[in-house]
Amino acid sequence: MRTVIYVLLFCLMQGGNTLKSQTVIDLGRGGGVRSKTIDDYTRDQENIRKRQAADSVAYSDCLRRALSALHTDSLAQARKLFEEALRLRPLSPSNYIVRRSLGRIHLAEGNFGKATELLTAVLKEKPDEAEARMDRATAYLELDNPQEAEKDCNVLIEENLLPDRLARLHFIRGAARMRQKFYAPARSDFETCLRLEPGSTGAALLLASAYEADNRLHEALERLNLFVEAHPENADGLIMRAQLEEKAGRDDAARADYDKALRLRPQDGSLYVARAEVLLRLGAQGSARKDLDEAVRLGIPRSSLNSLYQKL
């Protein structure tokens, strides 16, 4: 097969104008140098059209397969396919959707810096992309940048969003305000979240945590009492209430809550350690030893428990 290389020759003309003429260097046997003909231009355009059409088909196929991978929770596969789509058509007008999807994948995989980078690129192109801004607020929060997370939430909260999206925004902003020790505004956000989404266990637990962080232990326990009554099988609520009961000097109540939590999470070694500490204060050394031994069996290093074993 004969190989043809196209070379652009630039010739400076009088008057400072630049005239671009194109030639063909034919490297086949007996080839030479000649001017480009209309057939060459037509062939070039046809090759470009075919290549663009092939890239377009491959691009669409990558997106289809990436979305299919997302549906089966194959995040790594979806990420590779989205990245390949960007490589195939880097200037496609729909790439902001691809980058937003990639940002979400990196967010789910814990690559918060990369997620922020991709979502910021989306927002530069599409500043009104609410989902991208909400995801970036989450990434900022995970990167321990609550100020930027709150700014993104503030931009969106003024918009006419659906209740579930608004509830999520108040949840994220409440968490960001907690990080900044703005406890009263954080409580307001969590309360708003619960009005919009009464079943949000995360908002209910963080609301109690905000009361505790603000040294309002009584209100925190009241909130947790209501939570445990509504969600008796939620181990997180039981554990949090047990910790507050310890702080309030109510070791019998704390032991009861740890008992219930361990029935729900019997393989959690840290819970055996927590209950052992309560048992030691209650004078139940034998039961405390059993809990410490079980914690060691479940993988807690014995060396980290030496101070508790010495109290037996």
Coordinates of N, CA and C in Angstrom, one line a residue, residues 13-193:
M13 N 4.6 36.0 1.4 CA 4.4 36.8 0.2 C 4.6 38.2 0.5
Q14 N 4.7 39.0 -0.6 CA 4.9 40.5 -0.4 C 3.7 41.1 0.3
G15 N 3.9 42.2 1.0 CA 2.8 42.8 1.7 C 2.6 42.2 3.1
G16 N 3.4 41.2 3.5 CA 3.2 40.7 4.8 C 2.1 39.6 4.9
N17 N 1.4 39.3 3.8 CA 0.4 38.3 3.8 C 1.0 36.9 3.8
T18 N 0.3 35.9 4.4 CA 0.8 34.6 4.4 C -0.1 33.7 3.5
L19 N 0.4 33.1 2.5 CA -0.4 32.2 1.7 C -0.1 30.8 2.0
K20 N -1.1 30.0 2.3 CA -0.9 28.6 2.7 C -1.2 27.7 1.4
S21 N -0.2 27.1 1.0 CA -0.4 26.1 -0.1 C 0.0 24.7 0.4
Q22 N -0.8 23.7 -0.1 CA -0.6 22.4 0.4 C 0.0 21.5 -0.7
T23 N 0.9 20.6 -0.4 CA 1.5 19.7 -1.4 C 1.4 18.3 -0.8
V24 N 1.5 17.3 -1.7 CA 1.5 15.9 -1.4 C 2.9 15.4 -1.7
I25 N 3.5 14.7 -0.7 CA 4.8 14.0 -0.9 C 4.4 12.5 -1.0
D26 N 4.5 11.9 -2.2 CA 4.2 10.5 -2.4 C 5.4 9.7 -2.1
L27 N 5.4 8.8 -1.1 CA 6.6 8.0 -0.7 C 6.6 6.7 -1.4
G28 N 5.6 6.4 -2.2 CA 5.6 5.1 -3.0 C 6.7 5.1 -4.0
R29 N 6.9 3.9 -4.6 CA 8.0 3.8 -5.6 C 7.6 4.7 -6.8
G30 N 8.6 5.5 -7.2 CA 8.4 6.4 -8.3 C 7.6 7.6 -7.9
G31 N 7.4 7.8 -6.6 CA 6.6 9.0 -6.2 C 7.4 10.3 -6.3
G32 N 6.7 11.4 -6.1 CA 7.4 12.6 -6.1 C 6.6 13.7 -5.3
V33 N 6.8 14.9 -5.6 CA 6.1 16.0 -4.9 C 5.2 16.6 -5.9
R34 N 3.9 16.8 -5.5 CA 2.9 17.4 -6.4 C 1.9 18.3 -5.6
S35 N 1.2 19.1 -6.3 CA 0.2 19.9 -5.6 C -1.0 19.1 -5.3
K36 N -1.7 19.5 -4.2 CA -2.9 18.7 -3.8 C -4.0 19.0 -4.8
T37 N -4.7 18.0 -5.2 CA -5.8 18.1 -6.1 C -7.2 18.1 -5.3
I38 N -8.2 18.4 -6.0 CA -9.6 18.4 -5.4 C -9.9 17.0 -4.9
D39 N -9.4 16.0 -5.6 CA -9.6 14.6 -5.2 C -9.0 14.3 -3.8
D40 N -7.8 14.9 -3.6 CA -7.1 14.7 -2.3 C -7.9 15.4 -1.2
Y41 N -8.4 16.6 -1.5 CA -9.2 17.3 -0.5 C -10.5 16.5 -0.2
T42 N -11.1 16.0 -1.2 CA -12.4 15.2 -1.0 C -12.1 14.0 -0.2
R43 N -11.0 13.3 -0.5 CA -10.6 12.1 0.2 C -10.3 12.4 1.7
D44 N -9.6 13.5 1.9 CA -9.4 14.0 3.3 C -10.6 14.2 4.1
Q45 N -11.6 14.9 3.5 CA -12.8 15.2 4.2 C -13.6 13.9 4.4
E46 N -13.6 13.0 3.5 CA -14.3 11.7 3.7 C -13.6 10.9 4.8
N47 N -12.3 10.9 4.9 CA -11.6 10.2 6.0 C -12.0 10.8 7.3
I48 N -12.0 12.2 7.4 CA -12.3 12.8 8.6 C -13.7 12.5 9.1
R49 N -14.6 12.5 8.0 CA -16.1 12.2 8.3 C -16.2 10.8 8.9
K50 N -15.5 9.9 8.3 CA -15.6 8.5 8.7 C -15.0 8.3 10.1
R51 N -13.9 9.0 10.4 CA -13.3 8.9 11.7 C -14.2 9.5 12.8
Q52 N -14.8 10.7 12.5 CA -15.7 11.3 13.4 C -16.9 10.4 13.7
A53 N -17.4 9.8 12.6 CA -18.6 9.0 12.8 C -18.3 7.7 13.6
A54 N -17.1 7.2 13.4 CA -16.6 6.0 14.2 C -16.4 6.4 15.7
D55 N -15.8 7.6 15.9 CA -15.6 8.1 17.3 C -17.0 8.3 17.9
S56 N -17.9 8.9 17.2 CA -19.3 9.1 17.7 C -20.0 7.9 18.2
V57 N -19.8 6.8 17.3 CA -20.4 5.5 17.7 C -19.8 4.9 18.9
A58 N -18.4 5.0 18.9 CA -17.7 4.5 20.1 C -18.0 5.3 21.3
Y59 N -18.1 6.6 21.2 CA -18.4 7.5 22.3 C -19.8 7.1 22.9
S60 N -20.8 6.9 22.1 CA -22.1 6.5 22.5 C -22.1 5.2 23.2
D61 N -21.3 4.3 22.6 CA -21.2 2.9 23.2 C -20.6 2.9 24.5
C62 N -19.6 3.8 24.7 CA -18.9 3.9 26.0 C -19.9 4.4 27.1
L63 N -20.7 5.4 26.7 CA -21.7 6.0 27.6 C -22.8 4.9 28.0
R64 N -23.2 4.2 27.0 CA -24.2 3.1 27.2 C -23.7 2.1 28.2
R65 N -22.5 1.6 27.9 CA -21.9 0.6 28.8 C -21.5 1.1 30.2
A66 N -21.1 2.4 30.2 CA -20.8 3.0 31.5 C -22.1 3.1 32.4
L67 N -23.2 3.5 31.8 CA -24.5 3.6 32.5 C -24.9 2.2 33.0
S68 N -24.7 1.2 32.1 CA -25.1 -0.2 32.5 C -24.2 -0.6 33.7
A69 N -22.9 -0.3 33.7 CA -22.0 -0.7 34.8 C -22.5 0.0 36.1
L70 N -22.9 1.3 36.0 CA -23.4 2.0 37.2 C -24.6 1.2 37.8
H71 N -25.5 0.7 36.9 CA -26.7 0.1 37.4 C -26.3 -1.2 38.2
T72 N -25.2 -1.8 37.8 CA -24.7 -3.0 38.5 C -23.6 -2.7 39.6
D73 N -23.5 -1.4 39.9 CA -22.5 -1.0 40.9 C -21.1 -1.4 40.6
S74 N -20.8 -1.5 39.3 CA -19.4 -1.7 38.8 C -18.7 -0.3 38.6
L75 N -18.4 0.3 39.7 CA -17.9 1.7 39.6 C -16.6 1.8 38.9
A76 N -15.7 0.9 39.1 CA -14.4 1.0 38.4 C -14.5 0.9 36.9
Q77 N -15.4 -0.1 36.5 CA -15.6 -0.2 35.1 C -16.3 1.0 34.5
A78 N -17.3 1.5 35.2 CA -18.0 2.7 34.7 C -17.0 3.9 34.6
R79 N -16.1 4.0 35.6 CA -15.1 5.1 35.5 C -14.3 5.0 34.3
K80 N -13.8 3.8 34.0 CA -12.9 3.6 32.8 C -13.6 4.0 31.5
L81 N -14.9 3.6 31.5 CA -15.7 3.9 30.2 C -16.0 5.3 30.1
F82 N -16.3 6.0 31.1 CA -16.5 7.5 31.0 C -15.2 8.2 30.6
E83 N -14.1 7.8 31.2 CA -12.8 8.4 30.8 C -12.5 8.1 29.4
E84 N -12.8 6.9 28.9 CA -12.6 6.6 27.5 C -13.5 7.5 26.6
A85 N -14.7 7.8 27.0 CA -15.6 8.6 26.2 C -15.0 10.0 26.1
L86 N -14.5 10.6 27.2 CA -13.8 11.9 27.2 C -12.7 11.9 26.2
R87 N -11.9 10.8 26.2 CA -10.8 10.7 25.3 C -11.2 10.7 23.8
L88 N -12.3 10.0 23.5 CA -12.8 9.9 22.2 C -13.3 11.2 21.6
R89 N -14.1 11.9 22.5 CA -14.7 13.2 22.0 C -14.5 14.2 23.1
P90 N -13.3 14.8 23.2 CA -13.0 15.7 24.3 C -13.8 17.0 24.2
L91 N -14.4 17.4 23.0 CA -15.1 18.6 22.9 C -16.6 18.4 22.8
S92 N -17.1 17.2 23.1 CA -18.5 17.0 23.0 C -19.3 17.9 23.9
P93 N -20.4 18.5 23.5 CA -21.1 19.4 24.4 C -21.8 18.7 25.6
S94 N -21.9 17.4 25.5 CA -22.5 16.6 26.6 C -21.5 16.1 27.6
N95 N -20.2 16.5 27.5 CA -19.2 16.0 28.4 C -19.4 16.5 29.8
Y96 N -20.1 17.6 30.0 CA -20.3 18.0 31.4 C -21.1 17.0 32.2
I97 N -22.0 16.2 31.5 CA -22.7 15.1 32.1 C -21.7 14.0 32.4
V98 N -20.8 13.7 31.5 CA -19.8 12.7 31.7 C -18.9 13.0 32.9
R99 N -18.5 14.3 33.0 CA -17.6 14.7 34.1 C -18.4 14.7 35.5
R100 N -19.7 15.1 35.4 CA -20.5 15.0 36.6 C -20.6 13.6 37.1
S101 N -20.8 12.6 36.2 CA -20.9 11.2 36.5 C -19.6 10.7 37.1
L102 N -18.5 11.2 36.5 CA -17.2 10.8 37.0 C -16.9 11.3 38.4
G103 N -17.4 12.6 38.6 CA -17.2 13.2 39.9 C -18.0 12.4 41.0
R104 N -19.2 11.9 40.6 CA -19.9 11.1 41.6 C -19.3 9.8 41.9
I105 N -18.7 9.2 40.8 CA -18.0 7.9 41.0 C -16.8 8.1 42.0
H106 N -16.0 9.1 41.7 CA -14.9 9.4 42.6 C -15.3 9.7 44.0
L107 N -16.5 10.4 44.1 CA -17.0 10.7 45.5 C -17.4 9.3 46.2
A108 N -18.0 8.4 45.4 CA -18.4 7.1 46.0 C -17.2 6.3 46.4
E109 N -16.1 6.5 45.6 CA -14.8 5.7 45.8 C -13.9 6.3 46.9
G110 N -14.3 7.5 47.4 CA -13.5 8.2 48.4 C -12.4 9.0 47.9
N111 N -12.4 9.3 46.6 CA -11.4 10.1 46.0 C -11.9 11.6 45.9
F112 N -12.0 12.2 47.1 CA -12.7 13.5 47.2 C -12.0 14.6 46.5
G113 N -10.7 14.6 46.4 CA -10.0 15.7 45.7 C -10.3 15.6 44.2
K114 N -10.2 14.4 43.7 CA -10.5 14.3 42.2 C -12.0 14.6 42.0
A115 N -12.9 14.2 42.9 CA -14.3 14.5 42.7 C -14.5 16.0 42.7
T116 N -13.9 16.8 43.6 CA -14.0 18.2 43.6 C -13.5 18.8 42.3
E117 N -12.4 18.3 41.8 CA -11.8 18.9 40.6 C -12.8 18.7 39.4
L118 N -13.3 17.5 39.3 CA -14.3 17.3 38.1 C -15.5 18.1 38.3
L119 N -16.1 18.2 39.5 CA -17.3 18.9 39.7 C -17.1 20.4 39.5
T120 N -16.0 20.9 39.9 CA -15.7 22.3 39.7 C -15.6 22.6 38.2
A121 N -15.0 21.7 37.4 CA -15.0 21.9 35.9 C -16.4 21.9 35.4
V122 N -17.3 21.1 35.9 CA -18.7 21.1 35.4 C -19.3 22.4 35.8
L123 N -19.1 22.9 37.0 CA -19.8 24.2 37.4 C -19.2 25.4 36.7
K124 N -18.0 25.4 36.2 CA -17.5 26.5 35.4 C -18.2 26.6 34.1
E125 N -18.5 25.4 33.6 CA -19.3 25.3 32.3 C -20.8 25.5 32.5
K126 N -21.3 24.9 33.6 CA -22.7 25.0 33.8 C -23.0 25.4 35.3
P127 N -22.9 26.7 35.6 CA -23.0 27.1 37.0 C -24.3 26.8 37.7
D128 N -25.4 26.5 36.9 CA -26.7 26.2 37.4 C -26.9 24.7 37.7
E129 N -25.9 23.9 37.5 CA -26.0 22.4 37.7 C -26.1 22.1 39.2
A130 N -27.4 22.0 39.7 CA -27.6 21.8 41.1 C -27.0 20.5 41.6
E131 N -27.2 19.4 40.9 CA -26.7 18.2 41.4 C -25.1 18.2 41.6
A132 N -24.5 18.8 40.6 CA -23.0 18.9 40.7 C -22.6 19.7 41.9
R133 N -23.3 20.8 42.1 CA -23.0 21.7 43.3 C -23.2 21.0 44.6
M134 N -24.3 20.2 44.6 CA -24.6 19.5 45.9 C -23.6 18.4 46.1
D135 N -23.2 17.7 45.1 CA -22.1 16.7 45.2 C -20.8 17.3 45.6
R136 N -20.5 18.5 45.1 CA -19.3 19.2 45.4 C -19.3 19.6 46.9
A137 N -20.5 20.0 47.4 CA -20.6 20.4 48.8 C -20.2 19.2 49.7
T138 N -20.7 18.0 49.3 CA -20.4 16.8 50.0 C -18.9 16.5 50.0
A139 N -18.3 16.6 48.8 CA -16.9 16.4 48.7 C -16.1 17.3 49.5
Y140 N -16.5 18.6 49.5 CA -15.8 19.6 50.4 C -15.9 19.2 51.9
L141 N -17.1 18.7 52.3 CA -17.3 18.3 53.7 C -16.3 17.2 54.0
E142 N -16.2 16.2 53.1 CA -15.3 15.1 53.3 C -13.8 15.5 53.3
L143 N -13.5 16.6 52.6 CA -12.2 17.1 52.6 C -11.9 18.0 53.8
D144 N -12.8 18.1 54.7 CA -12.8 18.9 55.9 C -12.6 20.4 55.5
N145 N -13.4 20.8 54.6 CA -13.5 22.2 54.2 C -15.0 22.6 54.3
P146 N -15.4 22.7 55.6 CA -16.9 23.0 55.8 C -17.3 24.4 55.3
Q147 N -16.3 25.3 55.2 CA -16.7 26.7 54.8 C -17.2 26.6 53.3
E148 N -16.4 25.9 52.5 CA -16.8 25.9 51.0 C -18.0 25.0 50.9
A149 N -18.2 24.0 51.7 CA -19.4 23.2 51.6 C -20.6 24.0 51.9
E150 N -20.5 24.8 53.0 CA -21.6 25.7 53.3 C -22.0 26.7 52.2
K151 N -20.9 27.2 51.6 CA -21.1 28.2 50.5 C -21.9 27.6 49.3
D152 N -21.6 26.3 49.0 CA -22.3 25.7 47.9 C -23.8 25.4 48.3
C153 N -24.0 25.0 49.6 CA -25.4 24.8 50.1 C -26.1 26.1 50.0
N154 N -25.5 27.2 50.4 CA -26.2 28.5 50.5 C -26.7 28.9 49.1
V155 N -25.9 28.6 48.0 CA -26.3 29.0 46.7 C -27.5 28.2 46.3
L156 N -27.7 27.0 46.7 CA -28.8 26.1 46.2 C -30.0 26.3 47.1
I157 N -29.9 26.6 48.4 CA -31.0 26.6 49.3 C -32.0 27.6 48.9
E158 N -31.6 28.7 48.2 CA -32.5 29.8 47.8 C -33.3 29.4 46.6
E159 N -32.9 28.3 45.9 CA -33.6 27.9 44.7 C -34.8 27.0 45.0
N160 N -35.7 26.9 44.1 CA -37.0 26.2 44.3 C -36.8 24.7 44.0
L161 N -36.1 24.0 44.9 CA -35.8 22.6 44.8 C -36.9 21.7 45.4
L162 N -36.9 20.5 44.9 CA -37.9 19.5 45.5 C -37.5 19.2 46.9
P163 N -38.5 18.8 47.7 CA -38.3 18.6 49.2 C -37.2 17.7 49.5
D164 N -37.0 16.6 48.8 CA -35.9 15.6 49.1 C -34.6 16.3 48.9
R165 N -34.4 17.1 47.8 CA -33.1 17.7 47.5 C -32.9 18.8 48.6
L166 N -33.9 19.5 49.0 CA -33.8 20.6 50.0 C -33.4 20.0 51.3
A167 N -34.0 18.8 51.6 CA -33.7 18.1 52.9 C -32.2 17.7 52.9
R168 N -31.7 17.2 51.8 CA -30.3 16.8 51.7 C -29.4 18.0 51.9
L169 N -29.8 19.2 51.3 CA -29.0 20.4 51.4 C -28.9 20.8 52.9
H170 N -30.0 20.8 53.6 CA -30.0 21.3 55.0 C -29.2 20.3 55.8
F171 N -29.2 19.0 55.4 CA -28.4 18.0 56.2 C -26.9 18.3 56.0
I172 N -26.5 18.5 54.7 CA -25.1 18.8 54.5 C -24.6 20.1 55.1
R173 N -25.5 21.2 55.0 CA -25.1 22.4 55.6 C -25.1 22.3 57.2
G174 N -26.0 21.5 57.7 CA -26.0 21.3 59.2 C -24.7 20.7 59.6
A175 N -24.3 19.6 58.8 CA -23.0 19.0 59.2 C -21.8 19.9 59.0
A176 N -21.8 20.8 58.0 CA -20.8 21.7 57.8 C -20.7 22.7 59.0
R177 N -21.9 23.2 59.4 CA -21.9 24.1 60.5 C -21.5 23.4 61.8
M178 N -21.8 22.1 62.0 CA -21.3 21.4 63.2 C -19.8 21.4 63.2
R179 N -19.1 21.2 62.0 CA -17.7 21.2 61.9 C -17.1 22.5 62.3
Q180 N -17.9 23.6 62.1 CA -17.4 24.9 62.4 C -17.8 25.4 63.8
K181 N -18.5 24.4 64.6 CA -19.0 24.7 65.9 C -20.1 25.7 66.0
F182 N -20.8 25.8 64.9 CA -22.0 26.7 64.9 C -23.2 25.9 65.2
Y183 N -23.4 25.5 66.5 CA -24.3 24.5 66.9 C -25.8 24.9 66.8
A184 N -26.1 26.2 67.1 CA -27.5 26.6 67.0 C -28.0 26.6 65.5
P185 N -27.2 27.2 64.6 CA -27.6 27.1 63.2 C -27.6 25.7 62.7
A186 N -26.7 24.8 63.2 CA -26.7 23.4 62.7 C -28.0 22.7 63.2
R187 N -28.4 23.0 64.4 CA -29.7 22.4 64.9 C -30.9 22.9 64.0
S188 N -30.9 24.1 63.6 CA -31.9 24.6 62.8 C -32.0 23.9 61.4
D189 N -30.8 23.6 60.9 CA -30.7 22.9 59.6 C -31.3 21.4 59.8
F190 N -30.9 20.8 60.9 CA -31.3 19.4 61.1 C -32.8 19.3 61.3
E191 N -33.3 20.3 62.0 CA -34.8 20.4 62.3 C -35.5 20.6 61.0
T192 N -35.0 21.5 60.1 CA -35.6 21.7 58.8 C -35.6 20.4 58.0
C193 N -34.5 19.7 58.0 CA -34.3 18.5 57.3 C -35.4 17.5 57.8

